[in-house]
Short mmCIF file of C-alpha atoms in Angstrom, two decimals:
data_model
loop_
_atom_site.label_atom_id
_atom_site.label_comp_id
_atom_site.label_asym_id
_atom_site.label_seq_id
_atom_site.Cartn_x
_atom_site.Cartn_y
_atom_site.Cartn_z
CA UNK A 51 97.17 81.93 48.87
CA UNK A 52 97.27 79.04 51.76
CA UNK A 53 99.35 81.33 53.37
CA UNK A 54 96.84 83.68 53.86
CA UNK A 55 94.41 81.43 54.18
CA UNK A 56 95.92 80.35 56.98
CA UNK A 57 96.57 83.74 59.59
CA UNK A 58 93.18 84.76 58.22
CA UNK A 59 91.85 81.71 60.88
CA UNK A 60 94.21 81.76 63.33
CA UNK A 61 93.52 82.58 66.80
CA UNK A 62 93.16 86.74 67.42
CA UNK A 63 96.38 88.56 69.30
CA UNK A 64 94.49 89.01 72.82
CA UNK A 65 94.38 92.89 74.74
CA UNK A 66 97.30 91.95 76.47
CA UNK A 67 99.18 90.50 74.06
CA UNK A 68 99.41 92.93 71.95
CA UNK A 69 100.18 95.72 74.85
CA UNK A 70 103.17 93.59 75.59
CA UNK A 71 104.52 93.99 72.17
CA UNK A 72 103.60 97.92 72.50
CA UNK A 73 105.29 98.06 75.94
CA UNK A 74 102.56 99.38 77.47
CA UNK A 75 100.54 97.23 80.33
CA UNK A 76 97.41 97.60 80.89
CA UNK A 77 95.98 97.66 84.50
CA UNK A 78 92.54 97.64 86.39
CA UNK A 79 92.32 100.72 89.32
CA UNK A 80 89.22 100.12 90.91
CA UNK A 81 87.26 103.35 89.97
CA UNK A 82 86.91 106.57 88.29
CA UNK A 83 89.94 108.66 89.78
CA UNK A 84 88.13 111.88 91.20
CA UNK A 85 90.91 114.21 91.24
CA UNK A 86 94.66 114.06 89.69
CA UNK A 87 95.61 116.76 91.59
CA UNK A 88 98.05 116.16 94.19
CA UNK A 89 96.41 117.91 96.63
CA UNK A 90 92.59 116.90 97.18
CA UNK A 91 94.15 112.62 96.28
CA UNK A 92 92.25 110.79 99.09
CA UNK A 93 91.88 107.63 97.83
CA UNK A 94 94.69 104.13 97.62
CA UNK A 95 93.46 104.32 93.45
CA UNK A 96 93.32 107.95 92.71
CA UNK A 97 96.66 107.73 94.62
CA UNK A 98 98.12 105.01 92.93
CA UNK A 99 98.62 106.88 89.27
CA UNK A 100 99.36 110.11 90.34
CA UNK A 101 102.42 109.18 92.25
CA UNK A 102 103.20 107.89 88.33
CA UNK A 103 102.61 111.19 87.66
CA UNK A 104 104.12 112.84 90.36
CA UNK A 105 107.36 112.22 92.11
CA UNK A 106 108.86 113.82 95.48
CA UNK A 107 112.71 113.94 97.54
CA UNK A 108 112.46 110.94 98.21
CA UNK A 109 109.94 107.12 97.08
CA UNK A 110 109.49 104.01 99.07
CA UNK A 111 111.27 100.29 98.59
CA UNK A 112 108.18 98.47 97.82
CA UNK A 113 109.54 95.72 99.48
CA UNK A 114 111.07 97.59 102.00
CA UNK A 115 109.33 100.78 102.29
CA UNK A 116 112.50 102.11 102.82
CA UNK A 117 112.78 105.49 102.06
CA UNK A 118 115.28 106.47 98.81
CA UNK A 119 116.40 109.15 97.68
CA UNK A 120 114.60 110.73 94.00
CA UNK A 121 114.46 114.59 93.05
CA UNK A 122 117.08 114.19 96.75
CA UNK A 123 119.77 113.27 96.31
CA UNK A 124 120.62 113.00 100.00
CA UNK A 125 120.36 114.69 102.58
CA UNK A 126 121.06 115.01 106.67
CA UNK A 127 119.78 115.94 109.78
CA UNK A 128 120.20 118.68 113.40
CA UNK A 129 120.73 116.80 115.76
CA UNK A 130 117.80 117.64 117.72
CA UNK A 131 115.75 116.00 114.88
CA UNK A 132 114.11 119.97 113.63
CA UNK A 133 116.40 120.78 111.12
CA UNK A 134 116.30 119.16 107.94
CA UNK A 135 118.62 119.87 104.43
CA UNK A 136 117.53 118.17 101.04
CA UNK A 137 120.51 118.13 97.86
CA UNK A 138 117.99 118.07 95.54
CA UNK A 139 119.73 116.34 92.24
CA UNK A 140 121.27 118.28 89.35
CA UNK A 141 119.48 118.74 86.06
CA UNK A 142 115.40 118.23 87.51
CA UNK A 143 113.43 118.74 84.76
CA UNK A 144 109.59 119.02 84.30
CA UNK A 145 107.86 117.40 81.80
CA UNK A 146 107.66 120.57 79.31
CA UNK A 147 111.57 120.79 79.37
CA UNK A 148 111.06 123.56 82.07
CA UNK A 149 113.59 123.38 85.41
CA UNK A 150 112.54 122.19 88.76
CA UNK A 151 114.30 123.93 91.54
CA UNK A 152 114.10 123.73 94.80
CA UNK A 153 111.01 126.81 95.05
CA UNK A 154 108.65 124.69 93.12
CA UNK A 155 108.63 123.14 96.16
CA UNK A 156 108.07 125.72 98.57
CA UNK A 157 105.32 126.95 96.95
CA UNK A 158 103.57 124.09 96.07
CA UNK A 159 103.84 123.42 100.24
CA UNK A 160 102.00 127.04 100.64
CA UNK A 161 99.78 126.09 97.80
CA UNK A 162 99.22 122.72 100.59
CA UNK A 163 99.61 124.73 103.18
CA UNK A 164 96.91 128.14 102.43
CA UNK A 165 93.84 127.83 104.34
CA UNK A 166 92.01 129.91 101.24
CA UNK A 167 93.14 126.38 98.75
CA UNK A 168 92.30 124.15 101.69
CA UNK A 169 94.02 120.68 101.02
CA UNK A 170 92.72 118.14 102.25
CA UNK A 171 96.07 116.62 102.77
CA UNK A 172 97.44 119.30 103.99
CA UNK A 173 98.33 117.77 107.41
CA UNK A 174 100.56 116.52 106.28
CA UNK A 175 102.86 119.12 106.21
CA UNK A 176 102.19 120.09 110.02
CA UNK A 177 105.56 118.10 111.26
CA UNK A 178 106.97 121.89 109.34
CA UNK A 179 106.89 124.67 111.80
CA UNK A 180 104.01 127.56 111.49
CA UNK A 181 102.68 125.09 109.33
CA UNK A 182 99.56 124.07 111.59
CA UNK A 183 99.05 127.66 112.50
CA UNK A 184 98.61 128.78 108.65
CA UNK A 185 96.84 126.26 107.87
CA UNK A 186 94.41 127.75 110.27
CA UNK A 187 95.13 131.31 109.94
CA UNK A 188 96.38 131.80 112.35
CA UNK A 189 99.60 133.41 110.84
CA UNK A 190 99.08 135.58 107.73
CA UNK A 191 102.30 134.80 106.50
CA UNK A 192 103.36 131.95 103.94
CA UNK A 193 106.77 132.88 104.94
CA UNK A 194 106.91 132.33 108.67
CA UNK A 195 106.45 128.20 107.25
CA UNK A 196 109.76 126.14 108.16
CA UNK A 197 110.07 125.69 104.44
CA UNK A 198 113.08 127.72 102.77
CA UNK A 199 114.66 127.42 99.56
CA UNK A 200 118.87 129.57 99.64
CA UNK A 201 119.57 128.00 96.80
CA UNK A 202 118.13 126.08 93.62
CA UNK A 203 119.28 122.99 95.03
CA UNK A 204 118.81 123.03 98.22
CA UNK A 205 115.83 123.08 100.77
CA UNK A 206 115.86 123.28 104.41
CA UNK A 207 113.00 122.29 106.55
CA UNK A 208 112.13 123.18 110.03
CA UNK A 209 110.30 121.12 112.04
CA UNK A 210 107.36 121.57 115.24
CA UNK A 211 108.80 118.62 117.12
CA UNK A 212 110.95 116.11 116.09
CA UNK A 213 110.31 113.06 112.89
CA UNK A 214 111.74 110.27 112.63
CA UNK A 215 109.69 108.98 109.85
CA UNK A 216 110.36 112.52 107.87
CA UNK A 217 112.39 110.88 104.83
CA UNK A 218 109.26 108.74 104.41
CA UNK A 219 106.34 111.05 104.87
CA UNK A 220 108.21 113.17 102.01
CA UNK A 221 107.48 110.76 99.56
CA UNK A 222 103.57 111.01 100.10
CA UNK A 223 101.49 113.22 97.00
CA UNK A 224 100.69 116.17 99.05
CA UNK A 225 104.31 116.83 99.35
CA UNK A 226 105.36 115.93 95.38
CA UNK A 227 105.92 119.77 93.75
CA UNK A 228 104.26 120.63 91.53
CA UNK A 229 103.68 123.39 88.33
CA UNK A 230 103.55 126.73 89.82
CA UNK A 231 103.03 128.86 85.34
CA UNK A 232 100.20 125.50 85.60
CA UNK A 233 98.54 125.92 88.78
CA UNK A 234 99.11 130.52 88.13
CA UNK A 235 97.77 129.99 84.43
CA UNK A 236 94.21 127.89 84.81
CA UNK A 237 93.95 129.85 88.76
CA UNK A 238 94.25 126.79 90.30
CA UNK A 239 96.53 127.93 93.17
CA UNK A 240 94.14 128.77 95.24
CA UNK A 241 91.18 127.30 93.74
CA UNK A 242 90.30 123.74 93.64
CA UNK A 243 88.72 122.19 90.60
CA UNK A 244 90.56 124.21 87.59
CA UNK A 245 91.61 121.95 84.53
CA UNK A 246 95.11 122.00 85.17
CA UNK A 247 94.91 118.35 85.08
CA UNK A 248 93.63 117.20 81.84
CA UNK A 249 95.85 115.87 79.45
CA UNK A 250 97.61 118.24 77.79
CA UNK A 251 97.90 120.83 80.51
CA UNK A 252 99.03 118.73 83.43
CA UNK A 253 103.00 119.61 83.57
CA UNK A 254 103.84 116.48 86.22
CA UNK A 255 107.66 116.00 86.54
CA UNK A 256 107.12 111.79 87.18
CA UNK A 257 108.49 108.69 85.84
CA UNK A 258 105.52 109.26 83.43
CA UNK A 259 102.84 112.07 81.48
CA UNK A 260 99.83 112.41 81.04
CA UNK A 261 98.52 111.61 77.80
CA UNK A 262 94.20 110.29 77.89
CA UNK A 263 91.46 110.55 80.02
CA UNK A 264 88.56 108.69 78.74
CA UNK A 265 85.60 109.52 81.95
CA UNK A 266 85.12 105.67 83.55
CA UNK A 267 87.20 104.86 80.31
CA UNK A 268 90.55 104.74 80.53
CA UNK A 269 93.27 106.64 81.65
CA UNK A 270 96.89 106.87 79.34
CA UNK A 271 100.06 107.75 80.58
CA UNK A 272 103.19 107.98 78.70
CA UNK A 273 106.82 107.51 79.49
CA UNK A 274 107.97 111.01 80.57
CA UNK A 275 111.82 112.09 78.80
CA UNK A 276 111.95 114.73 80.88
CA UNK A 277 112.65 112.31 84.48
CA UNK A 278 115.77 111.99 85.22
CA UNK A 279 116.07 108.41 84.86
CA UNK A 280 113.42 107.54 81.64
CA UNK A 281 116.79 106.06 80.23
CA UNK A 282 115.82 103.14 82.02
CA UNK A 283 112.37 102.64 81.95
CA UNK A 284 111.54 99.80 79.97
CA UNK A 285 107.52 99.78 80.30
CA UNK A 286 106.84 103.11 77.63
CA UNK A 287 102.78 103.27 78.12
CA UNK A 288 100.04 102.91 81.77
CA UNK A 289 97.01 102.44 80.47
CA UNK A 290 94.91 102.35 84.02
CA UNK A 291 90.40 101.10 83.50
CA UNK A 292 88.58 102.08 86.26
CA UNK A 293 86.59 98.15 86.59
CA UNK A 294 84.94 98.45 89.88
CA UNK A 295 83.48 95.50 90.45
CA UNK A 296 86.30 92.60 90.68
CA UNK A 297 84.33 89.55 89.19
CA UNK A 298 84.20 91.91 86.10
CA UNK A 299 87.94 92.67 86.44
CA UNK A 300 88.38 88.61 87.56
CA UNK A 301 86.78 88.04 83.97
CA UNK A 302 89.46 90.98 81.95
CA UNK A 303 91.96 89.26 82.87
CA UNK A 304 91.20 86.03 81.79
CA UNK A 305 89.82 87.41 78.26
CA UNK A 306 93.99 88.81 77.91
CA UNK A 307 92.40 92.33 78.67
CA UNK A 308 93.98 93.02 81.77
CA UNK A 309 98.58 93.18 82.49
CA UNK A 310 97.34 93.23 86.26
CA UNK A 311 93.78 93.43 88.55
CA UNK A 312 93.34 95.92 91.24
CA UNK A 313 91.94 92.65 93.25
CA UNK A 314 90.54 89.77 93.25
CA UNK A 315 87.25 88.42 94.29
CA UNK A 316 87.85 86.58 97.33
CA UNK A 317 85.69 83.16 95.91
CA UNK A 318 88.57 82.76 92.98
CA UNK A 319 91.32 82.58 95.02
CA UNK A 320 90.83 79.01 95.72
CA UNK A 321 90.44 78.30 92.15
CA UNK A 322 93.55 80.80 90.83
CA UNK A 323 95.55 78.65 93.36
CA UNK A 324 94.39 75.42 92.40
CA UNK A 325 95.04 76.15 88.37
CA UNK A 326 96.89 79.11 88.18
CA UNK A 327 99.07 79.46 90.72
CA UNK A 328 101.89 81.44 89.15
CA UNK A 329 99.53 84.38 88.33
CA UNK A 330 97.97 84.37 92.19
CA UNK A 331 99.43 86.87 94.51
CA UNK A 332 97.79 87.51 97.79
CA UNK A 333 100.42 89.62 99.38
CA UNK A 334 100.45 91.58 103.17
CA UNK A 335 99.02 95.11 102.55
CA UNK A 336 100.11 97.75 105.66
CA UNK A 337 95.63 98.33 105.85
CA UNK A 338 93.12 98.63 107.79
CA UNK A 339 90.03 97.73 107.47
CA UNK A 340 87.52 98.92 110.32
CA UNK A 341 83.77 99.90 111.27
CA UNK A 342 82.82 103.79 112.12
CA UNK A 343 80.41 104.85 114.69
CA UNK A 344 78.99 107.93 113.77
CA UNK A 345 79.22 109.06 117.19
CA UNK A 346 76.84 112.14 116.82
CA UNK A 347 73.72 109.95 116.37
CA UNK A 348 72.19 109.66 120.00
CA UNK A 349 72.55 105.52 120.24
CA UNK A 350 76.21 105.71 118.96
CA UNK A 351 77.12 108.14 122.03
CA UNK A 352 77.54 105.82 124.48
CA UNK A 353 80.58 103.94 124.21
CA UNK A 354 79.03 101.60 125.87
CA UNK A 355 76.92 100.75 123.40
CA UNK A 356 80.37 101.19 120.63
CA UNK A 357 81.46 99.02 122.77
CA UNK A 358 79.02 95.48 122.59
CA UNK A 359 79.00 96.73 119.19
CA UNK A 360 82.18 95.77 118.75
CA UNK A 361 82.99 92.67 121.46
CA UNK A 362 79.33 90.87 119.17
CA UNK A 363 82.16 91.04 116.04
CA UNK A 364 83.27 87.46 115.40
CA UNK A 365 86.43 88.50 113.47
CA UNK A 366 87.92 84.91 113.55
CA UNK A 367 84.66 83.48 111.67
CA UNK A 368 84.62 86.53 109.31
CA UNK A 369 88.55 85.77 108.13
CA UNK A 370 87.91 82.03 108.41
CA UNK A 371 83.94 81.84 106.11
CA UNK A 372 84.09 85.54 104.28
CA UNK A 373 87.23 86.36 103.40
CA UNK A 374 88.38 83.00 102.34
CA UNK A 375 91.36 83.15 105.59
CA UNK A 376 93.07 86.07 102.45
CA UNK A 377 92.86 87.65 105.18
CA UNK A 378 93.72 88.73 109.07
CA UNK A 379 90.84 89.57 112.21
CA UNK A 380 92.04 92.33 113.63
CA UNK A 381 91.99 93.18 117.72
CA UNK A 382 94.08 96.63 116.68
CA UNK A 383 93.57 99.64 113.98
CA UNK A 384 97.31 99.60 113.83
CA UNK A 385 98.45 96.47 111.61
CA UNK A 386 101.32 93.83 112.50
CA UNK A 387 104.72 95.29 111.09
CA UNK A 388 103.93 99.53 111.35
CA UNK A 389 107.56 99.80 112.93
CA UNK A 390 109.10 97.88 116.12
CA UNK A 391 105.27 98.95 117.02
CA UNK A 392 103.34 96.83 119.09
CA UNK A 393 99.67 97.48 119.07
CA UNK A 394 97.19 97.80 121.79
CA UNK A 395 93.96 95.23 121.26
CA UNK A 396 89.92 94.81 122.14
CA UNK A 397 89.73 93.41 125.27
CA UNK A 398 87.09 92.27 126.86
CA UNK A 399 84.95 94.11 129.59
CA UNK A 400 85.04 92.33 132.53
CA UNK A 401 87.90 89.39 131.49
CA UNK A 402 90.77 90.85 133.97
CA UNK A 403 93.02 91.46 131.50
CA UNK A 404 94.78 94.93 130.61
CA UNK A 405 95.94 96.57 126.23
CA UNK A 406 97.80 93.53 125.26
CA UNK A 407 100.18 94.32 122.52
CA UNK A 408 100.43 92.01 120.26
CA UNK A 409 103.91 91.08 118.68
CA UNK A 410 105.80 92.74 115.83
CA UNK A 411 105.97 89.85 113.90
CA UNK A 412 101.89 87.69 115.02
CA UNK A 413 99.25 88.24 112.83
CA UNK A 414 96.28 88.48 115.61
CA UNK A 415 96.49 88.73 118.80
CA UNK A 416 93.27 85.90 120.92
CA UNK A 417 90.06 87.14 119.81
CA UNK A 418 88.24 88.92 123.35
CA UNK A 419 85.38 87.09 124.13
CA UNK A 420 81.94 87.94 125.75
CA UNK A 421 78.74 85.75 126.66
CA UNK A 422 76.08 87.39 124.41
CA UNK A 423 74.00 88.29 127.98
CA UNK A 424 77.03 90.58 128.95
CA UNK A 425 76.96 92.29 125.51
CA UNK A 426 73.22 92.87 126.12
CA UNK A 427 74.14 94.33 130.22
CA UNK A 428 76.55 96.71 128.21
CA UNK A 429 73.70 97.72 126.39
CA UNK A 430 70.87 97.33 129.57
CA UNK A 431 73.17 100.18 131.07
CA UNK A 432 72.88 102.11 127.88
CA UNK A 433 69.44 102.05 128.17
CA UNK A 434 68.43 99.41 126.43
CA UNK A 435 67.47 97.03 127.80
CA UNK A 436 64.85 95.43 125.32
CA UNK A 437 66.39 95.06 121.93
CA UNK A 438 62.73 96.36 120.84
CA UNK A 439 63.75 99.85 122.27
CA UNK A 440 67.43 100.16 119.80
CA UNK A 441 66.53 102.35 117.12
CA UNK A 442 67.48 100.40 113.73
CA UNK A 443 70.60 101.71 111.90
CA UNK A 444 71.57 101.70 108.40
CA UNK A 445 75.32 100.16 107.28
CA UNK A 446 76.68 102.22 104.70
CA UNK A 447 79.01 100.03 102.88
CA UNK A 448 81.31 100.76 99.66
CA UNK A 449 79.21 98.56 96.79
CA UNK A 450 82.31 96.29 95.93
CA UNK A 451 82.20 93.17 95.55
CA UNK A 452 83.36 92.39 99.08
CA UNK A 453 81.87 94.84 101.67
CA UNK A 454 78.93 93.68 101.56
CA UNK A 455 79.13 91.05 102.00
CA UNK A 456 81.48 91.67 105.30
CA UNK A 457 78.05 93.70 106.29
CA UNK A 458 75.81 90.61 106.41
CA UNK A 459 77.60 88.41 108.16
CA UNK A 460 78.16 91.53 111.02
CA UNK A 461 74.72 91.96 110.65
CA UNK A 462 73.73 87.77 111.29
CA UNK A 463 76.01 88.96 114.04
CA UNK A 464 74.27 91.08 115.90
CA UNK A 465 70.99 89.81 116.14
CA UNK A 466 72.45 86.44 117.60
CA UNK A 467 74.76 88.14 119.66
CA UNK A 468 71.95 91.93 120.50
CA UNK A 469 69.26 91.36 119.09
CA UNK A 470 68.80 94.64 117.22
CA UNK A 471 68.50 94.77 113.45
CA UNK A 472 70.81 96.57 110.75
CA UNK A 473 69.26 97.37 107.30
CA UNK A 474 72.40 97.68 104.76
CA UNK A 475 73.28 100.53 102.31
CA UNK A 476 75.68 100.45 99.83
CA UNK A 477 77.10 103.73 97.96
CA UNK A 478 79.86 104.37 94.37
CA UNK A 479 83.10 105.01 95.68
CA UNK A 480 82.68 108.89 95.47
CA UNK A 481 79.69 108.40 97.40
CA UNK A 482 81.02 106.57 99.91
CA UNK A 483 83.63 108.69 100.87
CA UNK A 484 81.31 111.66 100.54
CA UNK A 485 78.67 110.12 102.51
CA UNK A 486 82.17 109.61 105.31
CA UNK A 487 83.49 113.28 104.44
CA UNK A 488 79.66 114.75 105.97
CA UNK A 489 79.07 113.14 108.52
CA UNK A 490 76.07 111.01 106.42
CA UNK A 491 75.91 107.65 108.26
CA UNK A 492 75.56 106.36 110.85
CA UNK A 493 77.73 103.38 110.66
CA UNK A 494 79.80 102.49 107.87
CA UNK A 495 83.09 100.42 107.31
CA UNK A 496 85.53 102.51 106.30
CA UNK A 497 89.68 101.50 105.28
CA UNK A 498 92.81 103.20 105.96
CA UNK A 499 95.52 102.29 103.86
CA UNK A 500 99.51 103.11 105.24
CA UNK A 501 101.30 105.98 104.02
CA UNK A 502 104.32 105.54 105.77
CA UNK A 503 105.19 102.35 107.90
CA UNK A 504 104.62 103.94 111.41
CA UNK A 505 101.82 103.64 113.84
CA UNK A 506 101.01 107.63 113.33
CA UNK A 507 99.53 107.26 110.63
CA UNK A 508 96.33 105.43 111.17
CA UNK A 509 95.80 106.44 114.99
CA UNK A 510 96.38 110.73 114.00
CA UNK A 511 93.33 109.67 111.84
CA UNK A 512 91.13 110.56 114.80
CA UNK A 513 93.10 113.07 116.30
CA UNK A 514 90.06 115.81 116.81
CA UNK A 515 91.90 118.19 114.28
CA UNK A 516 92.44 115.62 111.80
CA UNK A 517 90.59 116.56 108.42
CA UNK A 518 89.76 112.21 108.48
CA UNK A 519 87.55 111.85 112.55
CA UNK A 520 84.31 111.65 110.26
CA UNK A 521 82.90 110.16 112.88
CA UNK A 522 81.98 113.27 115.53
CA UNK A 523 84.50 111.75 118.19
CA UNK A 524 87.29 113.36 120.19
CA UNK A 525 89.02 113.52 122.84
CA UNK A 526 91.61 115.21 125.42
CA UNK A 527 93.54 112.08 126.66
CA UNK A 528 93.09 110.34 123.12
CA UNK A 529 95.08 114.08 121.42
CA UNK A 530 96.92 114.59 124.19
CA UNK A 531 98.81 111.08 124.47
CA UNK A 532 99.63 111.44 120.57
CA UNK A 533 100.69 115.44 121.73
CA UNK A 534 102.95 113.88 123.79
CA UNK A 535 104.29 110.77 121.33
CA UNK A 536 104.66 113.36 119.21
CA UNK A 537 107.45 115.37 121.44
CA UNK A 538 108.87 112.16 122.60
CA UNK A 539 112.72 111.90 121.47
CA UNK A 540 113.37 107.74 122.31
CA UNK A 541 112.01 105.61 120.68
CA UNK A 542 110.56 102.73 123.09
CA UNK A 543 108.62 105.38 124.74
CA UNK A 544 107.14 107.05 121.83
CA UNK A 545 105.31 103.90 121.44
CA UNK A 546 104.37 103.29 124.47
CA UNK A 547 101.74 106.52 124.39
CA UNK A 548 101.04 105.37 120.92
CA UNK A 549 100.15 102.26 122.25
CA UNK A 550 97.92 103.99 125.67
CA UNK A 551 96.50 106.00 122.65
CA UNK A 552 95.20 102.50 120.65
CA UNK A 553 94.31 100.70 123.40
CA UNK A 554 91.72 104.15 124.34
CA UNK A 555 91.15 103.92 120.18
CA UNK A 556 89.51 100.23 120.13
CA UNK A 557 88.09 100.50 123.49
CA UNK A 558 85.89 103.67 123.78
CA UNK A 559 86.34 105.05 120.73
CA UNK A 560 84.72 105.51 116.83
CA UNK A 561 85.63 102.63 115.84
CA UNK A 562 86.07 98.82 115.67
CA UNK A 563 88.75 97.16 114.00
CA UNK A 564 87.56 93.72 111.55
CA UNK A 565 91.08 93.18 110.03
CA UNK A 566 93.76 93.29 107.98
CA UNK A 567 94.48 94.00 104.07
CA UNK A 568 95.72 92.16 101.54
CA UNK A 569 96.35 92.65 98.09
CA UNK A 570 94.86 90.15 95.81
CA UNK A 571 96.15 89.98 92.18
CA UNK A 572 96.23 88.29 88.98
CA UNK A 573 99.17 89.20 87.28
CA UNK A 574 100.21 87.96 83.76
CA UNK A 575 103.31 85.76 82.88
CA UNK A 576 104.66 88.23 80.95
CA UNK A 577 105.35 90.80 83.70
CA UNK A 578 108.38 90.61 85.41
CA UNK A 579 109.73 92.50 88.70
CA UNK A 580 106.60 92.39 90.44
CA UNK A 581 106.55 92.26 93.86
CA UNK A 582 105.04 92.98 97.83
CA UNK A 583 104.12 96.02 98.37
CA UNK A 584 102.77 96.20 101.80
CA UNK A 585 102.06 100.27 101.18
CA UNK A 586 100.40 99.30 97.24
CA UNK A 587 102.74 102.43 95.70
CA UNK A 588 104.86 101.34 92.38
CA UNK A 589 107.30 102.72 90.38
CA UNK A 590 106.04 100.78 87.48
CA UNK A 591 108.81 102.20 86.26
CA UNK A 592 110.79 99.47 87.63
CA UNK A 593 108.70 96.78 86.23
CA UNK A 594 109.43 94.88 81.93
CA UNK A 595 107.74 92.62 79.80
CA UNK A 596 109.28 89.03 79.96
CA UNK A 597 112.58 88.38 76.40
#
């Protein structure tokens, strides 16, 4: 009886302790997924889950972002860079036991490019010959797309122009194979919103499979025994909790309800650095945060207004005070460490400068400065000599821990330097994204996390035909520079063209760079092999629990 009494009065196990014993990893994931269809996912939190469910021809190494073999065991490319041949591993299977073949990739990519389905991520496949034309409805036959499966284990890809980054590109969700029978069963081959992604219905080929999806509560994935590497995976289950507020996540972590948080409030970084630095992770992320201008608004159609608003922002102060030195200020859209590329930066008009490249290893470029009178002169040139005549604009932000704080700082900077007023509107993630997609905003804080380490991944966002160019802006010169870079087979010549395009974008275009991203997480000591991942994607099957 004494033993029973002692056990009953002893400390209860936390959720993390129980989960660790059961080889289950509990993670915060910031938001409820909008969709688990790889062709429709647009946010990082959605794609984190999708990357665990599906697997493409390649994967990216977490630390180096170097492409590694996945469903493909090897590949080769022609001398002109236009034809790639990929060889699939033997004995690939879907989670339901069906064999996975090269034809599955072909059918999936045709679905992604179908103008009837209108996939949000179709543009990632436009490197394939005739892909863009087919997606635009200019070609009727899907067979005209530059992909073929001569046998069950061989894929031949023919490109529009050289794409040395193709192996990295193929690791993205837009390229993941989908089970044709699964799609056909639910009429999802050309229709959105079909229930093929429900638990018990979703057929996948990744390291994990979907076991439960309780909206706004949790998503549970279980190890996929059909995966090629299942025998070496130590984490048997993943539980994703859609905790939108980092403050709530941090409390859940302290209470033993999470192994890993998705984000940590900047106000908590100093405390964790002092009290438990071994649990704090602040790792660079290949991500850019920027202010998006809706150029369809009359006041924002003039590039002089956009430049004045951009140059009035003190990015150093923003990084130091609001971000608590956890992120680096940005004067370019493209972050450092995007391959060997040196970004072009924002320059102060009238300084006599030319767009400055940033050394690839530099954290940031020198700050462009203009006195307030020069900034107000820019507004005067655009017809707003009196700040009172400038319309009061609304700054849209995601309702999270960080964006409203950044917005308040920007609001104060514009009031001080330009004498203009803006209001701040907060939205939940889904409606924040939708407002940008539909152009239902005036000013908006936004961000982009790279899918592969190349400057094109950031710069192509603002091509006139990009599905992510939610600004109303288009520039023939900008598009021509991107097109010329795509045709270039010389790396440095290609980078120089992209640099010129970036200079145009940040100095005259529809955005104002703000700061570069970082992963700020809390990771339980029970979790081992958690390495920095600048692209934000992770192979959870490589993790393990402490012995």
